[in-house]
PDB file of C-alpha atoms in Angstrom:
ATOM      1  CA  UNK A1168     -50.862   5.861   8.707  1.00  0.00           C
ATOM      2  CA  UNK A1169     -53.319   5.842  11.598  1.00  0.00           C
ATOM      3  CA  UNK A1170     -53.761   9.370  12.907  1.00  0.00           C
ATOM      4  CA  UNK A1171     -55.650  10.082  16.126  1.00  0.00           C
ATOM      5  CA  UNK A1172     -57.534  13.373  16.080  1.00  0.00           C
ATOM      6  CA  UNK A1173     -59.414  14.973  18.979  1.00  0.00           C
ATOM      7  CA  UNK A1174     -62.289  17.181  17.805  1.00  0.00           C
ATOM      8  CA  UNK A1175     -63.357  19.523  20.596  1.00  0.00           C
ATOM      9  CA  UNK A1176     -65.691  21.742  18.566  1.00  0.00           C
ATOM     10  CA  UNK A1177     -67.484  21.129  15.268  1.00  0.00           C
ATOM     11  CA  UNK A1178     -69.085  24.506  14.532  1.00  0.00           C
ATOM     12  CA  UNK A1179     -66.745  26.317  14.357  1.00  0.00           C
ATOM     13  CA  UNK A1180     -64.204  23.535  13.999  1.00  0.00           C
ATOM     14  CA  UNK A1181     -61.457  22.993  16.558  1.00  0.00           C
ATOM     15  CA  UNK A1182     -59.303  19.899  16.214  1.00  0.00           C
ATOM     16  CA  UNK A1183     -55.964  18.501  17.322  1.00  0.00           C
ATOM     17  CA  UNK A1184     -53.803  15.690  15.971  1.00  0.00           C
ATOM     18  CA  UNK A1185     -51.880  13.594  18.464  1.00  0.00           C
ATOM     19  CA  UNK A1186     -48.161  13.157  17.966  1.00  0.00           C
ATOM     20  CA  UNK A1187     -48.442   9.461  18.850  1.00  0.00           C
ATOM     21  CA  UNK A1188     -49.778   7.266  16.059  1.00  0.00           C
ATOM     22  CA  UNK A1189     -48.546   4.449  13.911  1.00  0.00           C
ATOM     23  CA  UNK A1190     -47.857   3.329  10.366  1.00  0.00           C
ATOM     24  CA  UNK A1191     -49.039   0.010   9.010  1.00  0.00           C
ATOM     25  CA  UNK A1192     -47.167  -1.827   6.269  1.00  0.00           C
ATOM     26  CA  UNK A1193     -48.354  -4.550   3.935  1.00  0.00           C
ATOM     27  CA  UNK A1194     -46.485  -7.846   4.322  1.00  0.00           C
ATOM     28  CA  UNK A1195     -45.559  -7.972   0.626  1.00  0.00           C
ATOM     29  CA  UNK A1196     -43.928  -5.179  -1.364  1.00  0.00           C
ATOM     30  CA  UNK A1197     -46.367  -3.250  -3.548  1.00  0.00           C
ATOM     31  CA  UNK A1198     -46.498  -4.389  -7.166  1.00  0.00           C
ATOM     32  CA  UNK A1199     -48.433  -3.486 -10.307  1.00  0.00           C
ATOM     33  CA  UNK A1200     -48.116  -7.067 -11.496  1.00  0.00           C
ATOM     34  CA  UNK A1201     -51.583  -8.248 -12.554  1.00  0.00           C
ATOM     35  CA  UNK A1202     -50.752 -11.750 -11.381  1.00  0.00           C
ATOM     36  CA  UNK A1203     -50.691 -10.424  -7.800  1.00  0.00           C
ATOM     37  CA  UNK A1204     -53.932  -8.471  -7.948  1.00  0.00           C
ATOM     38  CA  UNK A1205     -55.714 -11.046  -5.776  1.00  0.00           C
ATOM     39  CA  UNK A1206     -52.998 -11.163  -3.130  1.00  0.00           C
ATOM     40  CA  UNK A1207     -54.318  -9.141  -0.180  1.00  0.00           C
ATOM     41  CA  UNK A1208     -50.914  -8.843   1.467  1.00  0.00           C
ATOM     42  CA  UNK A1209     -49.702  -6.672  -1.418  1.00  0.00           C
ATOM     43  CA  UNK A1210     -52.447  -4.039  -1.241  1.00  0.00           C
ATOM     44  CA  UNK A1211     -53.918  -4.143   2.281  1.00  0.00           C
ATOM     45  CA  UNK A1212     -52.210  -2.981   5.457  1.00  0.00           C
ATOM     46  CA  UNK A1213     -54.963  -4.167   7.822  1.00  0.00           C
ATOM     47  CA  UNK A1214     -53.389  -5.988  10.748  1.00  0.00           C
ATOM     48  CA  UNK A1215     -56.170  -8.592  10.658  1.00  0.00           C
ATOM     49  CA  UNK A1216     -54.979  -9.568   7.174  1.00  0.00           C
ATOM     50  CA  UNK A1217     -51.220  -9.304   7.612  1.00  0.00           C
ATOM     51  CA  UNK A1218     -50.982 -10.781  11.119  1.00  0.00           C
ATOM     52  CA  UNK A1219     -51.363 -14.157   9.476  1.00  0.00           C
ATOM     53  CA  UNK A1220     -47.965 -13.582   7.876  1.00  0.00           C
ATOM     54  CA  UNK A1221     -46.024 -11.628  10.513  1.00  0.00           C
ATOM     55  CA  UNK A1222     -46.205 -10.122  14.004  1.00  0.00           C
ATOM     56  CA  UNK A1223     -47.695  -6.674  14.546  1.00  0.00           C
ATOM     57  CA  UNK A1224     -44.323  -5.332  15.723  1.00  0.00           C
ATOM     58  CA  UNK A1225     -42.805  -6.240  12.354  1.00  0.00           C
ATOM     59  CA  UNK A1226     -45.597  -4.610  10.373  1.00  0.00           C
ATOM     60  CA  UNK A1227     -45.815  -1.260  12.148  1.00  0.00           C
ATOM     61  CA  UNK A1228     -43.833   1.837  12.959  1.00  0.00           C
ATOM     62  CA  UNK A1229     -44.721   4.373  15.608  1.00  0.00           C
ATOM     63  CA  UNK A1230     -44.315   8.016  14.603  1.00  0.00           C
ATOM     64  CA  UNK A1231     -40.953   8.372  16.322  1.00  0.00           C
ATOM     65  CA  UNK A1232     -39.611   5.704  13.950  1.00  0.00           C
ATOM     66  CA  UNK A1233     -40.979   7.631  10.975  1.00  0.00           C
ATOM     67  CA  UNK A1234     -39.227  10.808  12.169  1.00  0.00           C
ATOM     68  CA  UNK A1235     -35.966   8.889  12.586  1.00  0.00           C
ATOM     69  CA  UNK A1236     -36.283   7.492   9.069  1.00  0.00           C
ATOM     70  CA  UNK A1237     -37.224  10.696   7.238  1.00  0.00           C
ATOM     71  CA  UNK A1238     -35.262  13.062   9.494  1.00  0.00           C
ATOM     72  CA  UNK A1239     -35.712  16.664   8.222  1.00  0.00           C
ATOM     73  CA  UNK A1240     -38.421  15.585   5.758  1.00  0.00           C
ATOM     74  CA  UNK A1241     -40.626  14.453   8.660  1.00  0.00           C
ATOM     75  CA  UNK A1242     -41.599  18.054   9.430  1.00  0.00           C
ATOM     76  CA  UNK A1243     -42.768  18.453   5.838  1.00  0.00           C
ATOM     77  CA  UNK A1244     -44.778  15.207   5.989  1.00  0.00           C
ATOM     78  CA  UNK A1245     -46.603  16.140   9.175  1.00  0.00           C
ATOM     79  CA  UNK A1246     -47.344  19.639   7.893  1.00  0.00           C
ATOM     80  CA  UNK A1247     -48.914  18.035   4.807  1.00  0.00           C
ATOM     81  CA  UNK A1248     -50.963  15.736   7.050  1.00  0.00           C
ATOM     82  CA  UNK A1249     -52.147  18.742   9.083  1.00  0.00           C
ATOM     83  CA  UNK A1250     -53.315  20.370   5.868  1.00  0.00           C
ATOM     84  CA  UNK A1251     -55.093  17.292   4.489  1.00  0.00           C
ATOM     85  CA  UNK A1252     -56.985  16.522   7.700  1.00  0.00           C
ATOM     86  CA  UNK A1253     -57.742  20.166   8.507  1.00  0.00           C
ATOM     87  CA  UNK A1254     -59.320  20.829   5.130  1.00  0.00           C
ATOM     88  CA  UNK A1255     -61.218  17.549   5.198  1.00  0.00           C
ATOM     89  CA  UNK A1256     -62.780  18.420   8.555  1.00  0.00           C
ATOM     90  CA  UNK A1257     -63.464  21.999   7.524  1.00  0.00           C
ATOM     91  CA  UNK A1258     -65.276  20.723   4.429  1.00  0.00           C
ATOM     92  CA  UNK A1259     -67.688  18.932   6.780  1.00  0.00           C
ATOM     93  CA  UNK A1260     -68.436  21.964   8.941  1.00  0.00           C
ATOM     94  CA  UNK A1261     -71.574  23.072   7.062  1.00  0.00           C
ATOM     95  CA  UNK A1262     -72.981  19.551   7.232  1.00  0.00           C
ATOM     96  CA  UNK A1263     -72.305  19.415  10.968  1.00  0.00           C
ATOM     97  CA  UNK A1264     -74.040  22.764  11.365  1.00  0.00           C
ATOM     98  CA  UNK A1265     -77.074  21.547   9.447  1.00  0.00           C
ATOM     99  CA  UNK A1266     -77.247  18.369  11.518  1.00  0.00           C
ATOM    100  CA  UNK A1267     -76.999  20.197  14.821  1.00  0.00           C
ATOM    101  CA  UNK A1268     -79.607  22.776  13.823  1.00  0.00           C
ATOM    102  CA  UNK A1269     -82.006  19.942  12.976  1.00  0.00           C
ATOM    103  CA  UNK A1270     -81.313  17.551  15.863  1.00  0.00           C
ATOM    104  CA  UNK A1271     -79.836  19.407  18.805  1.00  0.00           C
ATOM    105  CA  UNK A1272     -81.382  22.056  21.009  1.00  0.00           C
ATOM    106  CA  UNK A1273     -79.893  25.440  20.128  1.00  0.00           C
ATOM    107  CA  UNK A1274     -79.207  26.071  23.817  1.00  0.00           C
ATOM    108  CA  UNK A1275     -77.078  22.922  24.124  1.00  0.00           C
ATOM    109  CA  UNK A1276     -73.467  23.493  25.060  1.00  0.00           C
ATOM    110  CA  UNK A1277     -70.899  21.017  26.343  1.00  0.00           C
ATOM    111  CA  UNK A1278     -67.675  22.434  27.697  1.00  0.00           C
ATOM    112  CA  UNK A1279     -65.869  19.110  28.075  1.00  0.00           C
ATOM    113  CA  UNK A1280     -67.238  17.148  25.110  1.00  0.00           C
ATOM    114  CA  UNK A1281     -64.837  15.762  22.532  1.00  0.00           C
ATOM    115  CA  UNK A1282     -64.601  12.968  19.993  1.00  0.00           C
ATOM    116  CA  UNK A1283     -61.564  10.895  19.075  1.00  0.00           C
ATOM    117  CA  UNK A1284     -61.334  10.046  15.383  1.00  0.00           C
ATOM    118  CA  UNK A1285     -59.037   7.464  13.862  1.00  0.00           C
ATOM    119  CA  UNK A1286     -58.081   8.914  10.486  1.00  0.00           C
ATOM    120  CA  UNK A1287     -56.199   6.822   7.956  1.00  0.00           C
ATOM    121  CA  UNK A1288     -53.814   8.706   5.700  1.00  0.00           C
ATOM    122  CA  UNK A1289     -51.650   7.495   2.839  1.00  0.00           C
ATOM    123  CA  UNK A1290     -48.438   9.201   1.675  1.00  0.00           C
ATOM    124  CA  UNK A1291     -47.400   9.100  -1.983  1.00  0.00           C
ATOM    125  CA  UNK A1292     -43.862   9.100  -3.399  1.00  0.00           C
ATOM    126  CA  UNK A1293     -43.847  12.914  -3.416  1.00  0.00           C
ATOM    127  CA  UNK A1294     -44.782  12.958   0.291  1.00  0.00           C
ATOM    128  CA  UNK A1295     -48.280  14.307  -0.387  1.00  0.00           C
ATOM    129  CA  UNK A1296     -50.877  13.224   2.189  1.00  0.00           C
ATOM    130  CA  UNK A1297     -54.336  11.893   1.345  1.00  0.00           C
ATOM    131  CA  UNK A1298     -57.170  11.008   3.723  1.00  0.00           C
ATOM    132  CA  UNK A1299     -58.590   7.612   2.761  1.00  0.00           C
ATOM    133  CA  UNK A1300     -60.788   6.656   5.725  1.00  0.00           C
ATOM    134  CA  UNK A1301     -62.266   8.098   8.917  1.00  0.00           C
ATOM    135  CA  UNK A1302     -63.141   5.897  11.889  1.00  0.00           C
ATOM    136  CA  UNK A1303     -65.571   7.310  14.428  1.00  0.00           C
ATOM    137  CA  UNK A1304     -64.829   4.565  16.951  1.00  0.00           C
ATOM    138  CA  UNK A1305     -61.150   3.693  16.433  1.00  0.00           C
ATOM    139  CA  UNK A1306     -59.468   0.763  18.125  1.00  0.00           C
ATOM    140  CA  UNK A1307     -57.559   1.783  21.255  1.00  0.00           C
ATOM    141  CA  UNK A1308     -56.493  -1.656  22.415  1.00  0.00           C
ATOM    142  CA  UNK A1309     -53.814  -3.650  20.610  1.00  0.00           C
ATOM    143  CA  UNK A1310     -51.878  -6.859  21.095  1.00  0.00           C
ATOM    144  CA  UNK A1311     -48.588  -5.078  20.452  1.00  0.00           C
ATOM    145  CA  UNK A1312     -47.224  -3.344  23.552  1.00  0.00           C
ATOM    146  CA  UNK A1313     -45.594  -0.514  21.598  1.00  0.00           C
ATOM    147  CA  UNK A1314     -48.959   0.470  20.088  1.00  0.00           C
ATOM    148  CA  UNK A1315     -50.703   0.350  23.465  1.00  0.00           C
ATOM    149  CA  UNK A1316     -48.015   2.669  24.842  1.00  0.00           C
ATOM    150  CA  UNK A1317     -48.872   5.191  22.126  1.00  0.00           C
ATOM    151  CA  UNK A1318     -52.595   4.954  22.870  1.00  0.00           C
ATOM    152  CA  UNK A1319     -52.046   5.288  26.621  1.00  0.00           C
ATOM    153  CA  UNK A1320     -50.263   8.594  26.049  1.00  0.00           C
ATOM    154  CA  UNK A1321     -53.131   9.757  23.819  1.00  0.00           C
ATOM    155  CA  UNK A1322     -55.701   8.963  26.514  1.00  0.00           C
ATOM    156  CA  UNK A1323     -53.666  10.719  29.205  1.00  0.00           C
ATOM    157  CA  UNK A1324     -53.188  13.834  27.074  1.00  0.00           C
ATOM    158  CA  UNK A1325     -56.834  14.175  26.053  1.00  0.00           C
ATOM    159  CA  UNK A1326     -57.966  13.975  29.685  1.00  0.00           C
ATOM    160  CA  UNK A1327     -55.485  16.656  30.715  1.00  0.00           C
ATOM    161  CA  UNK A1328     -56.430  18.898  27.807  1.00  0.00           C
ATOM    162  CA  UNK A1329     -60.201  18.605  28.280  1.00  0.00           C
ATOM    163  CA  UNK A1330     -60.420  18.500  32.082  1.00  0.00           C
ATOM    164  CA  UNK A1331     -57.697  20.947  33.038  1.00  0.00           C
ATOM    165  CA  UNK A1332     -59.927  22.675  35.591  1.00  0.00           C
ATOM    166  CA  UNK A1333     -58.917  24.935  38.445  1.00  0.00           C
ATOM    167  CA  UNK A1334     -57.731  21.978  40.559  1.00  0.00           C
ATOM    168  CA  UNK A1335     -55.273  20.982  37.845  1.00  0.00           C
ATOM    169  CA  UNK A1336     -54.206  24.579  37.294  1.00  0.00           C
ATOM    170  CA  UNK A1337     -53.219  24.794  40.948  1.00  0.00           C
ATOM    171  CA  UNK A1338     -50.633  22.106  40.195  1.00  0.00           C
ATOM    172  CA  UNK A1339     -49.641  23.706  36.899  1.00  0.00           C
ATOM    173  CA  UNK A1340     -46.539  25.867  36.699  1.00  0.00           C
ATOM    174  CA  UNK A1341     -48.654  28.533  35.016  1.00  0.00           C
ATOM    175  CA  UNK A1342     -51.152  28.509  37.893  1.00  0.00           C
ATOM    176  CA  UNK A1343     -53.900  29.888  35.637  1.00  0.00           C
ATOM    177  CA  UNK A1344     -57.512  29.924  36.761  1.00  0.00           C
ATOM    178  CA  UNK A1345     -60.579  30.125  34.532  1.00  0.00           C
ATOM    179  CA  UNK A1346     -60.647  33.886  35.155  1.00  0.00           C
ATOM    180  CA  UNK A1347     -56.987  34.208  34.131  1.00  0.00           C
ATOM    181  CA  UNK A1348     -57.764  32.466  30.849  1.00  0.00           C
ATOM    182  CA  UNK A1349     -60.768  34.665  30.106  1.00  0.00           C
ATOM    183  CA  UNK A1350     -58.695  37.774  30.789  1.00  0.00           C
ATOM    184  CA  UNK A1351     -55.942  36.385  28.564  1.00  0.00           C
ATOM    185  CA  UNK A1352     -58.408  35.968  25.692  1.00  0.00           C
ATOM    186  CA  UNK A1353     -59.546  39.569  26.019  1.00  0.00           C
ATOM    187  CA  UNK A1354     -55.933  40.732  26.014  1.00  0.00           C
ATOM    188  CA  UNK A1355     -55.160  38.677  22.895  1.00  0.00           C
ATOM    189  CA  UNK A1356     -58.197  40.095  21.104  1.00  0.00           C
ATOM    190  CA  UNK A1357     -57.090  43.614  21.989  1.00  0.00           C
ATOM    191  CA  UNK A1358     -53.653  42.911  20.488  1.00  0.00           C
ATOM    192  CA  UNK A1359     -55.075  41.959  17.095  1.00  0.00           C
ATOM    193  CA  UNK A1360     -57.711  44.672  16.964  1.00  0.00           C
ATOM    194  CA  UNK A1361     -57.278  46.679  13.806  1.00  0.00           C
ATOM    195  CA  UNK A1362     -57.774  50.412  13.571  1.00  0.00           C
ATOM    196  CA  UNK A1363     -61.461  51.140  13.027  1.00  0.00           C
ATOM    197  CA  UNK A1364     -62.430  47.484  13.533  1.00  0.00           C
ATOM    198  CA  UNK A1365     -63.833  46.964  17.021  1.00  0.00           C
ATOM    199  CA  UNK A1366     -63.826  43.188  17.363  1.00  0.00           C
ATOM    200  CA  UNK A1367     -65.955  43.339  20.486  1.00  0.00           C
ATOM    201  CA  UNK A1368     -68.806  44.850  18.456  1.00  0.00           C
ATOM    202  CA  UNK A1369     -69.263  41.849  16.151  1.00  0.00           C
ATOM    203  CA  UNK A1370     -67.999  38.924  18.227  1.00  0.00           C
ATOM    204  CA  UNK A1371     -70.926  36.835  19.474  1.00  0.00           C
ATOM    205  CA  UNK A1372     -71.256  35.196  22.871  1.00  0.00           C
ATOM    206  CA  UNK A1373     -70.710  31.788  21.244  1.00  0.00           C
ATOM    207  CA  UNK A1374     -67.540  32.965  19.497  1.00  0.00           C
ATOM    208  CA  UNK A1375     -66.089  34.388  22.704  1.00  0.00           C
ATOM    209  CA  UNK A1376     -66.911  31.101  24.452  1.00  0.00           C
ATOM    210  CA  UNK A1377     -65.085  29.278  21.641  1.00  0.00           C
ATOM    211  CA  UNK A1378     -61.994  31.453  22.162  1.00  0.00           C
ATOM    212  CA  UNK A1379     -62.013  30.891  25.924  1.00  0.00           C
ATOM    213  CA  UNK A1380     -62.269  27.116  25.560  1.00  0.00           C
ATOM    214  CA  UNK A1381     -59.553  27.136  22.926  1.00  0.00           C
ATOM    215  CA  UNK A1382     -57.308  29.145  25.224  1.00  0.00           C
ATOM    216  CA  UNK A1383     -57.976  26.718  28.051  1.00  0.00           C
ATOM    217  CA  UNK A1384     -57.077  23.712  25.895  1.00  0.00           C
ATOM    218  CA  UNK A1385     -53.841  25.407  24.854  1.00  0.00           C
ATOM    219  CA  UNK A1386     -52.627  25.318  28.460  1.00  0.00           C
ATOM    220  CA  UNK A1387     -52.313  21.508  28.426  1.00  0.00           C
ATOM    221  CA  UNK A1388     -51.732  20.400  24.831  1.00  0.00           C
ATOM    222  CA  UNK A1389     -49.336  17.630  25.797  1.00  0.00           C
ATOM    223  CA  UNK A1390     -48.701  15.547  22.688  1.00  0.00           C
ATOM    224  CA  UNK A1391     -51.380  17.293  20.641  1.00  0.00           C
ATOM    225  CA  UNK A1392     -50.685  19.562  17.682  1.00  0.00           C
ATOM    226  CA  UNK A1393     -53.204  22.098  16.444  1.00  0.00           C
ATOM    227  CA  UNK A1394     -54.891  21.240  13.132  1.00  0.00           C
ATOM    228  CA  UNK A1395     -57.545  23.936  13.195  1.00  0.00           C
ATOM    229  CA  UNK A1396     -57.518  26.838  13.836  1.00  0.00           C
ATOM    230  CA  UNK A1397     -54.586  26.507  11.507  1.00  0.00           C
ATOM    231  CA  UNK A1398     -51.104  27.685  12.467  1.00  0.00           C
ATOM    232  CA  UNK A1399     -50.034  29.918   9.566  1.00  0.00           C
ATOM    233  CA  UNK A1400     -47.409  32.601   9.817  1.00  0.00           C
ATOM    234  CA  UNK A1401     -45.573  32.894   6.510  1.00  0.00           C
ATOM    235  CA  UNK A1402     -44.095  36.315   6.007  1.00  0.00           C
ATOM    236  CA  UNK A1403     -45.792  36.629   2.599  1.00  0.00           C
ATOM    237  CA  UNK A1404     -49.166  35.467   4.034  1.00  0.00           C
ATOM    238  CA  UNK A1405     -49.383  32.797   1.320  1.00  0.00           C
ATOM    239  CA  UNK A1406     -50.837  30.175   3.674  1.00  0.00           C
ATOM    240  CA  UNK A1407     -53.397  32.610   5.043  1.00  0.00           C
ATOM    241  CA  UNK A1408     -54.589  33.592   1.580  1.00  0.00           C
ATOM    242  CA  UNK A1409     -54.890  29.943   0.501  1.00  0.00           C
ATOM    243  CA  UNK A1410     -56.994  29.067   3.533  1.00  0.00           C
ATOM    244  CA  UNK A1411     -59.267  32.069   3.017  1.00  0.00           C
ATOM    245  CA  UNK A1412     -59.684  31.131  -0.643  1.00  0.00           C
ATOM    246  CA  UNK A1413     -60.524  27.567   0.385  1.00  0.00           C
ATOM    247  CA  UNK A1414     -63.202  28.774   2.792  1.00  0.00           C
ATOM    248  CA  UNK A1415     -64.738  30.919   0.059  1.00  0.00           C
ATOM    249  CA  UNK A1416     -64.671  27.888  -2.230  1.00  0.00           C
ATOM    250  CA  UNK A1417     -66.690  26.041   0.429  1.00  0.00           C
ATOM    251  CA  UNK A1418     -69.130  28.975   0.401  1.00  0.00           C
ATOM    252  CA  UNK A1419     -68.859  29.541   4.112  1.00  0.00           C
ATOM    253  CA  UNK A1420     -70.545  32.678   5.379  1.00  0.00           C
ATOM    254  CA  UNK A1421     -68.778  36.019   5.515  1.00  0.00           C
ATOM    255  CA  UNK A1422     -69.196  35.965   9.279  1.00  0.00           C
ATOM    256  CA  UNK A1423     -67.462  32.587   9.461  1.00  0.00           C
ATOM    257  CA  UNK A1424     -64.597  33.752   7.234  1.00  0.00           C
ATOM    258  CA  UNK A1425     -64.165  36.883   9.340  1.00  0.00           C
ATOM    259  CA  UNK A1426     -63.979  34.738  12.461  1.00  0.00           C
ATOM    260  CA  UNK A1427     -61.416  32.513  10.710  1.00  0.00           C
ATOM    261  CA  UNK A1428     -59.287  35.591   9.993  1.00  0.00           C
ATOM    262  CA  UNK A1429     -59.413  36.501  13.682  1.00  0.00           C
ATOM    263  CA  UNK A1430     -58.424  32.949  14.664  1.00  0.00           C
ATOM    264  CA  UNK A1431     -55.463  33.139  12.288  1.00  0.00           C
ATOM    265  CA  UNK A1432     -54.242  36.366  13.879  1.00  0.00           C
ATOM    266  CA  UNK A1433     -54.673  34.891  17.363  1.00  0.00           C
ATOM    267  CA  UNK A1434     -52.634  31.874  16.275  1.00  0.00           C
ATOM    268  CA  UNK A1435     -49.780  34.198  15.305  1.00  0.00           C
ATOM    269  CA  UNK A1436     -49.822  35.562  18.841  1.00  0.00           C
ATOM    270  CA  UNK A1437     -49.678  32.002  20.204  1.00  0.00           C
ATOM    271  CA  UNK A1438     -46.681  31.241  17.975  1.00  0.00           C
ATOM    272  CA  UNK A1439     -44.888  34.349  19.198  1.00  0.00           C
ATOM    273  CA  UNK A1440     -45.684  33.434  22.795  1.00  0.00           C
ATOM    274  CA  UNK A1441     -44.353  29.921  22.245  1.00  0.00           C
ATOM    275  CA  UNK A1442     -41.126  31.155  20.662  1.00  0.00           C
ATOM    276  CA  UNK A1443     -40.517  33.887  23.187  1.00  0.00           C
ATOM    277  CA  UNK A1444     -41.772  32.345  26.440  1.00  0.00           C
ATOM    278  CA  UNK A1445     -42.060  28.599  25.632  1.00  0.00           C
ATOM    279  CA  UNK A1446     -45.753  28.500  26.602  1.00  0.00           C
ATOM    280  CA  UNK A1447     -48.798  27.280  24.664  1.00  0.00           C
ATOM    281  CA  UNK A1448     -46.454  25.395  22.332  1.00  0.00           C
ATOM    282  CA  UNK A1449     -47.382  22.426  20.161  1.00  0.00           C
ATOM    283  CA  UNK A1450     -45.512  20.260  17.696  1.00  0.00           C
ATOM    284  CA  UNK A1451     -46.763  21.902  14.510  1.00  0.00           C
ATOM    285  CA  UNK A1452     -44.989  25.101  15.547  1.00  0.00           C
ATOM    286  CA  UNK A1453     -41.707  23.201  15.841  1.00  0.00           C
ATOM    287  CA  UNK A1454     -42.270  21.545  12.459  1.00  0.00           C
ATOM    288  CA  UNK A1455     -42.979  24.806  10.707  1.00  0.00           C
ATOM    289  CA  UNK A1456     -39.949  26.363  12.312  1.00  0.00           C
ATOM    290  CA  UNK A1457     -37.913  23.478  10.937  1.00  0.00           C
ATOM    291  CA  UNK A1458     -39.353  24.293   7.513  1.00  0.00           C
ATOM    292  CA  UNK A1459     -38.236  27.909   8.055  1.00  0.00           C
ATOM    293  CA  UNK A1460     -41.718  29.300   7.611  1.00  0.00           C
ATOM    294  CA  UNK A1461     -40.524  32.172   9.742  1.00  0.00           C
ATOM    295  CA  UNK A1462     -37.122  33.791   9.939  1.00  0.00           C
ATOM    296  CA  UNK A1463     -34.286  32.169  11.817  1.00  0.00           C
ATOM    297  CA  UNK A1464     -33.900  35.306  13.915  1.00  0.00           C
ATOM    298  CA  UNK A1465     -37.128  34.589  15.798  1.00  0.00           C
ATOM    299  CA  UNK A1466     -37.473  30.833  15.156  1.00  0.00           C
ATOM    300  CA  UNK A1467     -35.112  29.318  17.675  1.00  0.00           C
ATOM    301  CA  UNK A1468     -36.993  26.528  19.382  1.00  0.00           C
ATOM    302  CA  UNK A1469     -35.193  23.867  21.360  1.00  0.00           C
ATOM    303  CA  UNK A1470     -35.858  20.216  20.474  1.00  0.00           C
TER     304      UNK A1470
END
């Protein structure tokens, strides 16, 4: 599976997976037969290898075809992909931080910078997802028209998400300006503030800037689904505890883990806002509702 991921912040991480991608198939059925171990068309799904045997259209599915094939199981598959890619990127966060501290001026900040990654994922027979390759400069031009249609939607959505300035907001049904978004962030923070824990005392300028940019991107997600900050809202907090444990395993700082906890609580507010008012929605919320991660009484999203 070729997954397109837009990374809009590396430290702390903020990343989105696009709902348009494709699946590549090998021309020959997979086999453990040793006599076929030298036959590339059994093990490789690269179009450059298999196009010698068949047309691209016959060797690929777009994600809508995968959802049609797996039906209800598709939500489970994409949730597993979210998890695999999110944790892979989070594992790299300390290395990114080290690189930036060594090579980039500490005062550098880029409000509209992003990077598109082409991440290759494989699914096993139990529908577990595994990241097998990351492409920093993925191909965005194909011979097959159906693949170019997918990529065109990706390009349109990333531009809207990253450059949704005041001029675009004037055309948006929400009509939100940069000031509206900043005020909205402060209101969200106030909603999650715990008794005796004044978030405004420990939040840094950089962290507040991160929240504002995240809020701005949420206004125009288009076909993007949030990978990180992760959307977790199980009633028993199982997902939250597993993510926190994973961050401790990575030996991230206490400050970083505390900020992660805040991001998780803010994500719950976004989920509630999506369910109640149909704003700031993204596909991973729909998938997790389909998996009944939250009760049917409040999870009633339209397709």
